[in-house]
Coordinates of C-alpha atoms (C1' of nucleotides) in Angstrom, one line a residue:
Chain A
M1 CA -26.2 36.6 -48.1
A2 CA -24.3 36.2 -44.9
D3 CA -25.9 37.5 -41.7
T4 CA -23.0 39.6 -40.5
K5 CA -23.0 43.0 -42.2
A6 CA -19.4 44.1 -42.1
L7 CA -16.5 42.3 -43.8
P8 CA -13.4 41.8 -41.7
T9 CA -11.1 44.6 -42.6
R10 CA -7.9 44.2 -44.6
A11 CA -5.9 45.6 -41.7
Q12 CA -7.4 43.3 -39.2
D13 CA -6.9 40.1 -41.1
F14 CA -6.1 40.2 -44.7
S15 CA -6.5 36.5 -45.2
A16 CA -10.0 36.4 -43.6
W17 CA -11.0 39.5 -45.6
Y18 CA -10.0 37.7 -48.8
N19 CA -11.9 34.5 -48.1
E20 CA -15.0 36.3 -46.8
L21 CA -15.1 38.7 -49.7
I22 CA -15.1 35.8 -52.2
L23 CA -17.9 34.1 -50.4
R24 CA -20.0 37.2 -49.9
A25 CA -19.5 38.5 -53.4
E26 CA -20.4 34.9 -54.6
L27 CA -17.4 34.6 -56.7
A28 CA -16.6 31.1 -55.6
D29 CA -17.5 28.5 -53.0
Y30 CA -15.8 25.5 -51.3
S31 CA -16.6 22.3 -53.0
P32 CA -17.3 18.8 -51.5
V33 CA -13.9 17.8 -52.8
R34 CA -11.0 19.0 -50.6
G35 CA -8.9 21.7 -52.2
C36 CA -11.2 22.2 -55.1
M37 CA -13.5 25.2 -55.6
V38 CA -16.8 25.9 -57.4
I39 CA -16.5 29.1 -59.4
R40 CA -19.9 30.8 -59.2
P41 CA -21.4 32.9 -61.9
N42 CA -20.1 36.2 -60.6
G43 CA -16.5 34.8 -60.4
Y44 CA -16.8 33.0 -63.7
A45 CA -18.0 36.1 -65.5
I46 CA -14.7 37.8 -64.6
W47 CA -12.7 34.8 -65.9
E48 CA -14.7 34.9 -69.1
Q49 CA -13.9 38.6 -69.6
M50 CA -10.2 37.7 -69.0
Q51 CA -10.4 34.9 -71.4
A52 CA -12.0 37.0 -74.1
A53 CA -9.3 39.7 -73.9
L54 CA -6.4 37.2 -73.7
D55 CA -7.8 35.0 -76.5
R56 CA -8.0 38.0 -78.8
M57 CA -4.4 39.0 -78.0
F58 CA -3.2 35.4 -78.6
K59 CA -4.9 35.3 -81.9
E60 CA -3.5 38.7 -82.9
T61 CA 0.0 37.3 -82.3
G62 CA -0.7 34.4 -84.6
H63 CA -1.7 31.6 -82.2
Q64 CA -4.5 29.0 -82.8
N65 CA -6.5 27.2 -80.2
A66 CA -6.6 23.4 -79.9
Y67 CA -7.5 20.9 -77.3
F68 CA -5.4 18.0 -76.0
P69 CA -6.6 15.2 -73.7
L70 CA -7.0 15.4 -69.9
F71 CA -5.2 12.1 -69.5
I72 CA -1.5 11.6 -70.1
P73 CA 0.2 8.2 -70.1
Q74 CA 2.3 8.1 -67.0
S75 CA 5.4 7.2 -69.0
F76 CA 5.2 10.4 -70.9
L77 CA 5.8 12.5 -67.8
A78 CA 9.0 10.5 -67.1
K79 CA 10.6 11.3 -70.5
E80 CA 12.0 14.6 -69.4
A81 CA 14.1 14.2 -66.3
E82 CA 13.6 17.5 -64.6
H83 CA 10.0 17.6 -65.6
V84 CA 9.1 14.3 -63.9
E85 CA 11.0 15.3 -60.8
G86 CA 9.1 18.6 -60.6
F87 CA 5.7 17.3 -61.3
A88 CA 5.4 13.7 -60.3
P89 CA 4.9 14.4 -56.6
E90 CA 1.8 16.5 -57.2
T91 CA 0.0 14.5 -59.8
A92 CA -3.4 12.7 -59.5
V93 CA -3.2 9.3 -61.2
V94 CA -6.0 7.2 -62.6
T95 CA -5.3 3.5 -62.1
H96 CA -8.7 2.0 -62.9
G97 CA -11.2 2.4 -65.8
G98 CA -14.4 0.5 -66.6
G99 CA -13.9 -1.5 -63.5
K100 CA -10.5 -2.9 -64.5
E101 CA -7.0 -1.9 -63.6
L102 CA -5.3 -0.1 -66.4
E103 CA -2.2 -1.5 -68.0
E104 CA -0.6 1.8 -67.7
P105 CA -1.8 4.4 -65.2
L106 CA -3.0 7.7 -66.6
V107 CA -1.9 11.0 -65.1
V108 CA -4.4 13.8 -64.9
R109 CA -2.5 16.6 -66.6
P110 CA -0.6 19.0 -64.3
T111 CA 0.4 20.8 -67.5
S112 CA 0.4 19.5 -71.0
E113 CA 4.0 19.7 -72.4
T114 CA 4.5 16.0 -72.6
I115 CA 1.3 15.1 -74.5
I116 CA 1.6 18.1 -76.8
Y117 CA 5.2 17.4 -77.8
A118 CA 4.3 13.8 -78.4
M119 CA 1.8 15.1 -81.0
F120 CA 4.1 17.8 -82.3
S121 CA 6.6 15.1 -83.2
K122 CA 4.0 13.7 -85.6
W123 CA 3.0 17.0 -87.0
I124 CA 6.4 18.6 -87.6
Q125 CA 8.5 17.3 -90.5
S126 CA 10.1 20.4 -92.1
Y127 CA 11.2 23.9 -91.3
R128 CA 8.1 24.8 -93.4
D129 CA 5.9 23.5 -90.6
L130 CA 7.4 26.0 -88.2
P131 CA 6.7 28.0 -86.2
L132 CA 3.8 26.0 -84.8
L133 CA 1.8 28.3 -82.5
I134 CA -0.8 26.6 -80.3
N135 CA -2.8 27.6 -77.3
Q136 CA -5.3 25.6 -75.3
W137 CA -7.8 26.7 -72.6
C138 CA -8.4 23.9 -70.1
N139 CA -8.3 22.7 -66.6
V140 CA -5.2 21.1 -64.8
V141 CA -4.8 19.3 -61.6
R142 CA -1.9 19.6 -59.1
W143 CA -2.2 17.9 -55.7
E144 CA -1.3 20.9 -53.6
L145 CA -0.8 20.4 -49.9
R146 CA -2.4 23.7 -49.0
T147 CA -5.0 25.4 -51.1
R148 CA -6.7 28.9 -51.2
L149 CA -9.6 30.0 -53.3
F150 CA -8.4 31.2 -56.7
L151 CA -4.8 31.4 -55.6
R152 CA -4.0 27.7 -55.3
T153 CA -6.6 25.1 -55.9
T154 CA -6.2 21.4 -56.6
E155 CA -7.9 21.9 -60.0
F156 CA -7.7 25.2 -61.8
L157 CA -8.5 26.7 -65.1
W158 CA -5.9 28.2 -67.3
Q159 CA -4.5 28.6 -70.8
E160 CA -1.2 27.1 -71.9
G161 CA 0.5 28.2 -75.0
H162 CA 2.9 25.8 -76.7
T163 CA 5.0 26.8 -79.6
A164 CA 7.8 25.2 -81.7
H165 CA 10.4 27.2 -83.6
A166 CA 13.3 26.6 -86.0
T167 CA 15.9 28.6 -84.1
E168 CA 16.8 29.4 -80.5
A169 CA 16.5 33.1 -81.3
E170 CA 12.9 32.7 -82.5
A171 CA 12.0 30.7 -79.4
E172 CA 13.5 33.4 -77.2
A173 CA 11.6 36.1 -79.0
E174 CA 8.3 34.2 -78.6
T175 CA 9.0 33.7 -74.9
R176 CA 9.6 37.4 -74.5
Q177 CA 6.7 38.4 -76.7
M178 CA 4.2 36.4 -74.6
L179 CA 5.6 37.8 -71.4
G180 CA 4.9 41.2 -72.9
V181 CA 1.3 40.2 -73.8
Y182 CA 0.7 39.1 -70.3
R183 CA 2.1 42.3 -68.9
T184 CA -0.1 44.4 -71.2
F185 CA -3.1 42.4 -70.2
M186 CA -2.4 42.7 -66.5
E187 CA -1.8 46.4 -66.7
D188 CA -4.5 47.4 -69.2
Y189 CA -7.3 45.1 -68.0
I190 CA -6.6 44.0 -64.4
A191 CA -5.1 47.4 -63.8
M192 CA -2.4 45.4 -61.9
P193 CA 1.1 46.7 -62.2
V194 CA 3.7 43.9 -62.5
V195 CA 7.5 43.7 -62.5
T196 CA 8.8 41.4 -65.3
G197 CA 12.0 39.6 -65.3
Q198 CA 13.8 36.2 -65.3
K199 CA 13.5 33.6 -62.6
T200 CA 16.5 32.2 -60.9
D201 CA 17.2 28.4 -61.2
S202 CA 15.4 27.7 -58.0
E203 CA 12.1 28.9 -59.4
R204 CA 12.6 27.9 -63.0
F205 CA 10.0 25.7 -64.6
A206 CA 10.8 22.0 -64.4
G207 CA 12.4 21.3 -67.8
A208 CA 12.9 24.8 -69.0
L209 CA 16.0 26.6 -70.1
R210 CA 14.8 29.9 -68.7
T211 CA 11.6 31.1 -67.1
Y212 CA 10.3 34.7 -67.2
A213 CA 7.5 35.9 -65.0
C214 CA 5.2 38.8 -64.1
E215 CA 5.1 39.6 -60.4
G216 CA 2.4 41.7 -58.8
L217 CA 2.4 43.1 -55.3
M218 CA -0.8 42.6 -53.4
Q219 CA -2.2 45.0 -50.7
D220 CA -0.7 42.9 -47.9
N221 CA 2.7 43.5 -49.6
K222 CA 3.1 39.9 -50.6
A223 CA 4.1 39.1 -54.2
L224 CA 1.9 37.1 -56.6
Q225 CA 3.4 35.3 -59.5
A226 CA 0.7 36.2 -62.0
G227 CA 2.0 34.6 -65.2
T228 CA 5.0 32.7 -66.5
S229 CA 6.6 32.3 -69.9
H230 CA 9.2 29.6 -70.5
N231 CA 11.9 29.1 -73.1
L232 CA 12.1 25.3 -73.1
G233 CA 15.2 25.2 -75.4
Q234 CA 15.4 21.8 -77.1
N235 CA 14.8 19.8 -73.9
F236 CA 11.3 18.6 -74.7
A237 CA 12.1 18.2 -78.4
R238 CA 14.8 15.8 -77.5
A239 CA 12.7 13.9 -75.0
F240 CA 9.8 13.5 -77.5
D241 CA 11.9 13.4 -80.6
V242 CA 10.5 16.5 -82.3
T243 CA 12.7 17.0 -85.2
F244 CA 12.5 18.9 -88.5
Q245 CA 14.5 19.1 -91.7
T246 CA 16.2 22.4 -92.1
A247 CA 16.3 24.5 -95.3
E248 CA 19.9 23.3 -95.7
G249 CA 18.7 19.6 -95.6
G250 CA 20.0 18.8 -92.1
L251 CA 18.0 17.5 -89.2
D252 CA 17.5 19.4 -86.0
H253 CA 15.3 19.4 -82.9
V254 CA 12.8 22.2 -82.6
W255 CA 13.2 25.0 -80.1
S256 CA 10.0 25.4 -78.0
T257 CA 8.2 27.6 -75.5
S258 CA 5.3 27.4 -73.2
W259 CA 3.4 30.1 -71.2
G260 CA 0.4 30.2 -69.0
V261 CA -1.9 32.3 -66.8
S262 CA -4.7 30.9 -64.7
T263 CA -7.7 31.6 -62.6
R264 CA -5.2 32.8 -60.0
L265 CA -5.5 36.1 -61.9
V266 CA -8.9 36.5 -60.3
G267 CA -7.3 36.3 -56.9
G268 CA -4.8 38.9 -58.0
L269 CA -7.6 41.2 -59.1
I270 CA -9.3 40.9 -55.7
M271 CA -6.1 41.5 -53.7
T272 CA -5.0 44.4 -55.9
H273 CA -8.2 46.4 -55.8
G274 CA -10.6 45.1 -53.2
D275 CA -11.5 47.3 -50.2
D276 CA -13.1 46.9 -46.9
S277 CA -16.6 47.1 -48.5
G278 CA -15.8 44.3 -50.9
L279 CA -14.7 43.7 -54.4
V280 CA -13.6 46.6 -56.7
C281 CA -13.7 45.3 -60.2
P282 CA -11.8 47.1 -62.9
P283 CA -14.4 48.3 -65.5
R284 CA -12.8 46.4 -68.4
L285 CA -13.3 43.1 -66.7
A286 CA -16.5 43.7 -64.9
Q287 CA -19.5 41.4 -65.6
Y288 CA -21.7 44.5 -65.2
Q289 CA -20.1 47.9 -65.6
V290 CA -23.3 49.6 -64.6
V291 CA -26.1 48.5 -62.4
I292 CA -29.4 50.4 -62.4
V293 CA -31.4 50.5 -59.2
P294 CA -35.0 51.8 -59.3
I295 CA -36.6 53.8 -56.6
Y296 CA -40.4 54.2 -56.2
R297 CA -43.2 54.4 -53.7
S298 CA -46.5 53.8 -55.4
E299 CA -47.5 51.5 -58.2
E300 CA -47.8 54.5 -60.6
E301 CA -44.2 55.5 -59.7
R302 CA -43.0 52.0 -60.1
G303 CA -44.4 51.8 -63.6
A304 CA -42.9 55.0 -64.8
V305 CA -39.5 54.3 -63.1
F306 CA -39.3 50.8 -64.5
E307 CA -40.1 52.0 -67.9
S308 CA -37.4 54.6 -67.7
C309 CA -34.8 52.2 -66.3
A310 CA -35.5 49.6 -69.0
A311 CA -35.1 52.2 -71.7
L312 CA -31.8 53.4 -70.2
R313 CA -30.6 49.8 -69.9
K314 CA -31.4 49.2 -73.5
E315 CA -29.6 52.4 -74.6
L316 CA -26.5 51.5 -72.5
L317 CA -26.3 48.0 -73.9
A318 CA -26.7 49.3 -77.4
N319 CA -23.6 51.4 -76.7
G320 CA -21.6 48.4 -75.6
I321 CA -21.8 49.1 -71.9
R322 CA -22.5 46.0 -69.8
T323 CA -25.5 46.9 -67.8
H324 CA -27.8 45.2 -65.3
F325 CA -31.2 46.5 -64.3
D326 CA -31.9 45.3 -60.7
Q327 CA -35.7 44.6 -60.8
R328 CA -36.0 42.7 -57.6
E329 CA -39.0 43.8 -55.6
G330 CA -39.4 43.8 -51.8
M331 CA -35.7 44.7 -51.4
K332 CA -35.0 48.3 -50.4
P333 CA -32.6 50.4 -52.5
G334 CA -30.1 50.6 -49.7
A335 CA -29.8 46.8 -49.5
K336 CA -29.2 46.7 -53.2
Y337 CA -26.4 49.3 -52.9
Y338 CA -24.6 47.3 -50.3
E339 CA -24.9 44.1 -52.4
W340 CA -23.6 45.6 -55.6
E341 CA -20.8 47.3 -53.7
T342 CA -19.7 43.9 -52.3
R343 CA -19.7 42.6 -55.8
G344 CA -17.6 45.4 -57.1
V345 CA -19.8 46.9 -59.8
P346 CA -18.0 50.1 -61.0
L347 CA -20.9 52.3 -61.5
R348 CA -24.5 52.5 -60.1
L349 CA -27.3 54.5 -61.5
E350 CA -30.2 55.3 -59.1
I351 CA -33.4 56.3 -60.8
G352 CA -36.5 57.5 -58.9
P353 CA -39.4 60.0 -59.3
R354 CA -37.2 63.0 -58.7
D355 CA -34.8 61.9 -61.4
L356 CA -37.6 61.3 -63.9
A357 CA -38.9 64.8 -63.2
S358 CA -35.5 66.4 -63.7
G359 CA -34.4 64.2 -66.6
S360 CA -31.4 63.0 -64.7
A361 CA -30.0 60.0 -62.7
M362 CA -27.9 59.7 -59.7
L363 CA -24.5 58.3 -60.6
A364 CA -22.4 56.6 -57.9
R365 CA -18.9 55.4 -58.3
R366 CA -17.7 52.2 -56.5
T367 CA -14.4 54.1 -55.7
G368 CA -16.3 56.9 -54.1
G369 CA -18.5 59.9 -55.1
K370 CA -22.1 60.3 -56.1
E371 CA -23.8 63.0 -58.1
S372 CA -26.8 63.8 -60.3
V373 CA -26.1 63.6 -64.0
S374 CA -28.3 64.6 -66.9
R375 CA -29.8 61.8 -69.1
T376 CA -28.6 63.8 -72.1
G377 CA -25.1 62.8 -72.8
I378 CA -25.2 60.1 -70.1
I379 CA -23.5 57.6 -72.4
A380 CA -20.5 59.7 -72.9
R381 CA -20.3 60.5 -69.2
I382 CA -20.4 56.8 -68.3
R383 CA -17.8 55.9 -70.8
S384 CA -15.6 58.5 -69.5
D385 CA -16.1 57.6 -65.9
L386 CA -15.4 53.9 -66.7
E387 CA -12.1 54.8 -68.4
K388 CA -11.1 57.2 -65.6
M389 CA -11.8 54.5 -63.0
Q390 CA -9.8 52.0 -65.0
S391 CA -6.7 54.2 -65.2
A392 CA -7.1 55.5 -61.6
L393 CA -7.1 52.0 -60.3
F394 CA -3.9 51.2 -62.1
E395 CA -2.2 54.4 -61.0
A396 CA -3.3 53.8 -57.4
A397 CA -2.0 50.3 -57.5
K398 CA 1.3 51.4 -59.0
A399 CA 1.7 54.1 -56.4
R400 CA 1.0 51.6 -53.6
R401 CA 3.6 49.2 -55.0
E402 CA 6.2 51.9 -55.3
A403 CA 5.5 53.0 -51.8
A404 CA 6.0 49.5 -50.6
S405 CA 9.3 49.0 -52.6
L406 CA 12.7 49.4 -51.1
R407 CA 15.6 50.0 -53.5
G408 CA 19.1 49.5 -52.4
P409 CA 18.9 48.7 -48.7
K410 CA 22.1 49.9 -47.0
S411 CA 22.7 46.8 -45.0
K412 CA 21.7 43.3 -44.5
Q413 CA 19.9 44.3 -41.3
E414 CA 17.8 46.9 -43.2
F415 CA 16.8 44.2 -45.6
I416 CA 15.8 41.8 -42.8
D417 CA 13.9 44.5 -40.9
F418 CA 12.1 45.7 -44.0
I419 CA 10.9 42.2 -44.9
A420 CA 10.0 41.4 -41.3
A421 CA 8.0 44.6 -41.0
D422 CA 5.8 43.4 -43.9
G423 CA 7.6 45.3 -46.5
G424 CA 7.0 44.7 -50.2
F425 CA 9.6 44.4 -53.0
V426 CA 13.3 44.8 -52.1
Y427 CA 15.7 45.5 -54.9
A428 CA 19.1 44.4 -53.9
G429 CA 22.3 43.0 -55.2
F430 CA 22.8 39.2 -55.2
C431 CA 25.9 37.1 -55.6
G432 CA 24.1 34.4 -57.5
D433 CA 24.9 31.5 -55.1
P434 CA 21.8 29.2 -54.8
A435 CA 22.9 28.3 -51.2
V436 CA 22.7 32.0 -50.2
E437 CA 19.2 32.2 -51.8
T438 CA 18.1 29.3 -49.7
E439 CA 19.6 30.7 -46.6
I440 CA 17.8 34.0 -47.1
K441 CA 14.6 32.2 -47.7
E442 CA 15.0 30.2 -44.5
Q443 CA 15.8 33.2 -42.4
T444 CA 13.5 35.9 -43.8
K445 CA 10.9 33.9 -45.7
A446 CA 11.5 36.1 -48.7
T447 CA 12.3 34.7 -52.1
I448 CA 13.7 36.1 -55.3
R449 CA 10.7 37.0 -57.4
V450 CA 12.7 38.0 -60.5
I451 CA 15.9 39.3 -61.9
P452 CA 14.2 42.4 -63.1
D453 CA 14.1 43.6 -66.7
A454 CA 16.0 46.7 -67.6
E455 CA 13.2 49.2 -67.1
F456 CA 12.6 48.0 -63.5
Q457 CA 16.3 48.0 -62.5
T458 CA 17.6 50.6 -60.2
P459 CA 19.5 53.3 -62.1
D460 CA 22.3 53.1 -59.6
R461 CA 22.9 49.3 -59.8
P462 CA 24.1 47.6 -56.7
T463 CA 27.6 46.2 -56.9
T464 CA 27.7 43.9 -53.9
C465 CA 25.5 41.1 -52.6
I466 CA 23.2 42.3 -49.8
W467 CA 23.8 39.1 -47.8
T468 CA 27.4 38.1 -48.4
G469 CA 29.0 41.4 -49.5
K470 CA 30.6 39.6 -52.4
P471 CA 30.4 41.2 -55.9
A472 CA 26.8 41.2 -57.1
K473 CA 26.0 39.0 -60.1
Y474 CA 22.9 41.0 -60.7
E475 CA 20.1 43.0 -59.0
V476 CA 17.1 40.9 -57.9
V477 CA 13.7 41.6 -56.4
W478 CA 13.0 40.0 -53.1
A479 CA 9.6 39.5 -51.4
K480 CA 7.5 37.2 -49.5
A481 CA 5.2 35.4 -52.0
Y482 CA 1.9 33.6 -52.3
Chain B
rC1 C1' 2.7 15.7 -42.7
rG2 C1' 3.4 19.0 -37.9
rG3 C1' 0.7 22.9 -34.8
rG4 C1' -4.1 25.2 -33.7
rG5 C1' -9.4 25.4 -34.3
rU6 C1' -14.1 23.5 -35.5
rG7 C1' -18.3 19.9 -36.9
rU8 C1' -25.9 21.2 -34.1
rG9 C1' -32.2 23.5 -39.8
rG10 C1' -29.6 27.0 -46.0
rC11 C1' -25.7 30.3 -43.2
rG12 C1' -23.6 32.0 -38.3
rC13 C1' -23.9 30.3 -33.5
rA14 C1' -25.7 28.9 -28.1
rG15 C1' -26.6 24.4 -25.5
rU16 C1' -21.8 20.0 -23.9
rC17 C1' -18.3 21.2 -18.0
rC18 C1' -23.1 19.4 -14.4
rG19 C1' -27.2 13.5 -19.4
rG20 C1' -34.0 14.3 -19.3
rU21 C1' -35.1 14.2 -26.2
rA22 C1' -33.1 21.1 -29.3
rG23 C1' -32.9 26.9 -29.2
rC24 C1' -31.4 32.0 -31.0
rG25 C1' -30.1 35.4 -35.0
rC26 C1' -30.0 35.8 -40.2
rG27 C1' -32.0 33.7 -44.5
rC28 C1' -36.4 31.2 -46.8
rC29 C1' -42.2 30.9 -47.7
rU30 C1' -47.3 33.5 -47.2
rG31 C1' -50.0 38.1 -46.2
rC32 C1' -50.3 43.4 -45.2
rU33 C1' -47.7 47.9 -44.7
rU34 C1' -43.0 49.7 -46.8
rU35 C1' -39.0 51.3 -50.7
rG36 C1' -33.8 58.2 -52.1
rG37 C1' -28.1 53.8 -47.9
rG38 C1' -28.8 47.0 -45.1
rA39 C1' -37.6 47.6 -43.7
rG40 C1' -41.7 46.4 -40.0
rC41 C1' -45.5 43.3 -38.1
rA42 C1' -48.2 38.7 -38.2
rG43 C1' -48.3 33.7 -39.6
rG44 C1' -45.3 29.4 -41.4
rA45 C1' -41.8 25.6 -43.5
rG46 C1' -37.3 23.4 -42.4
rG47 C1' -32.7 19.5 -37.9
rU48 C1' -30.4 11.2 -38.8
rC49 C1' -27.1 17.4 -33.3
rC50 C1' -20.2 14.6 -38.7
rC51 C1' -19.9 8.9 -38.6
rG52 C1' -19.4 4.1 -35.8
rG53 C1' -19.3 1.6 -31.3
rG54 C1' -19.9 1.8 -25.8
rU55 C1' -22.0 3.4 -20.8
rU56 C1' -27.2 4.5 -19.2
rC57 C1' -34.1 3.8 -18.0
rG58 C1' -32.6 7.9 -21.1
rA59 C1' -26.8 10.7 -24.9
rA60 C1' -26.0 16.8 -28.9
rU61 C1' -24.0 16.3 -23.8
rC62 C1' -20.0 11.0 -20.8
rC63 C1' -16.2 7.1 -22.8
rC64 C1' -13.5 4.8 -27.1
rG65 C1' -12.4 4.8 -32.3
rG66 C1' -12.8 7.1 -37.1
rC67 C1' -13.8 11.1 -40.7
rG68 C1' -14.5 16.0 -42.7
rC69 C1' -13.5 21.1 -43.0
rC70 C1' -10.9 25.8 -41.9
rC71 C1' -6.5 28.6 -40.2
rC72 C1' -0.9 28.7 -39.4
rG73 C1' 3.9 26.2 -41.4
rA74 C1' 7.1 22.9 -45.0
rC75 C1' 5.7 22.2 -51.3
rC76 C1' 3.7 25.1 -55.6
rA77 C1' 0.7 28.8 -60.9

RNA sequence: CGGGGUGUGGCGCAGUCCGGUAGCGCGCCUGCUUUGGGAGCAGGAGGUCCCGGGUUCGAAUCCCGGCGCCCCGACCA
């Protein structure tokens, strides 16, 4: 553990707080390779929990997992014009293999559309082969100029779904469905409220018809794009010649989609719930939901306490509660409390001689509060506390986001002032002119996060553009973003 | 790529101005005493001072040239 005892506070320096928290909680570490990170067991465990939940949701919606190669022939990337323009500058390219220069350089995948559609063109012949619903869990590489642990690393882990459909309507429905799956996951598991909606052209995925996204608001009031879902239209199908015979006997290009979330979500979890003591992990994604800390003086006490703790751990595990019994000796209970708090464990049970005598345990919540609870019925109590904490974290995050949202600024100046004062989301009318979008970004550093979906729109829709005063094409959400 | 900072035991740093052969805190190991909110004492292990040149009797320290990393911006999940 680090020598200094207190973490920098969020108010002092959010960025330093974030980096230091990750190192102290041993979620990740800097690697010998610039821009890359090592995900340590405590951080990887969170990712594994995320994967398990998402994977189940993907399968419930009919998708199958597959795996495509890390290397993509460089020429593949060039087949879709917008795509190559968007990704070529940030690819890593392998030029040598086995000591010889390769005839054609291989790109380390920044995303797998190209190689996947090359394969889809072989697999799809008929409308009977559709829809084709594929997902893969893998790593990708994007040569980013500036990196941050979990939020933007040169190599990152993610899942990318790729589907092919017979009609435009089906592709659009799939794109929307997966955006919804992401939203459900972010709300129900990460306890991170998000605003969903469509991206403007400037933030649309390279090669997509339309891009939809989930946008979270972090504690420093900066937005985090947490997941995207793209309707690719027939763009990639045309580039890779993915055609199928229709029921009527004609030939058509498939309509496809792609969607992804990454290890960035771990960063979103940290910045949504972490406090000045360290990580606060939502119970449903915690590696350990409960940690048991034994307290004793003599050898006799130690024996009895350990026996009791071990039995309790077994009981909790048997009831599906992820539990760790901290058996380390020579470390005082207080030191263990601080450590598990830094790591974000939701509940802590302290068991000592007094508790054995009274048939109880001290139950401490990561979000505050500590009391003695009877061993009888402790399972139900813990289950209930975990559920309450899960929903309380979501409600608190949602309240924080709403408090940091400004709907319908009365003037351009109010908009500017709000963003400059570290405001959060601003809902305002926009004329739709890309040049205005660019100008606002240059002057305020805020960007359009999304054109919000109906449920997020302001009931009293703005009619004029906040910047130009011209008629508003639609309401958009502005914020500074990661 | 621009601006700023920084490279010295595992980690955090002092020492650099003014050259004399490396020190502090934490961590680690051993032992004893401890254990209900970050334990104490005693003993101990561990360093090519980022790299390469140069000056000098002598360089962590001065000179020249590289490199790494972090932070802030432009690009992005």
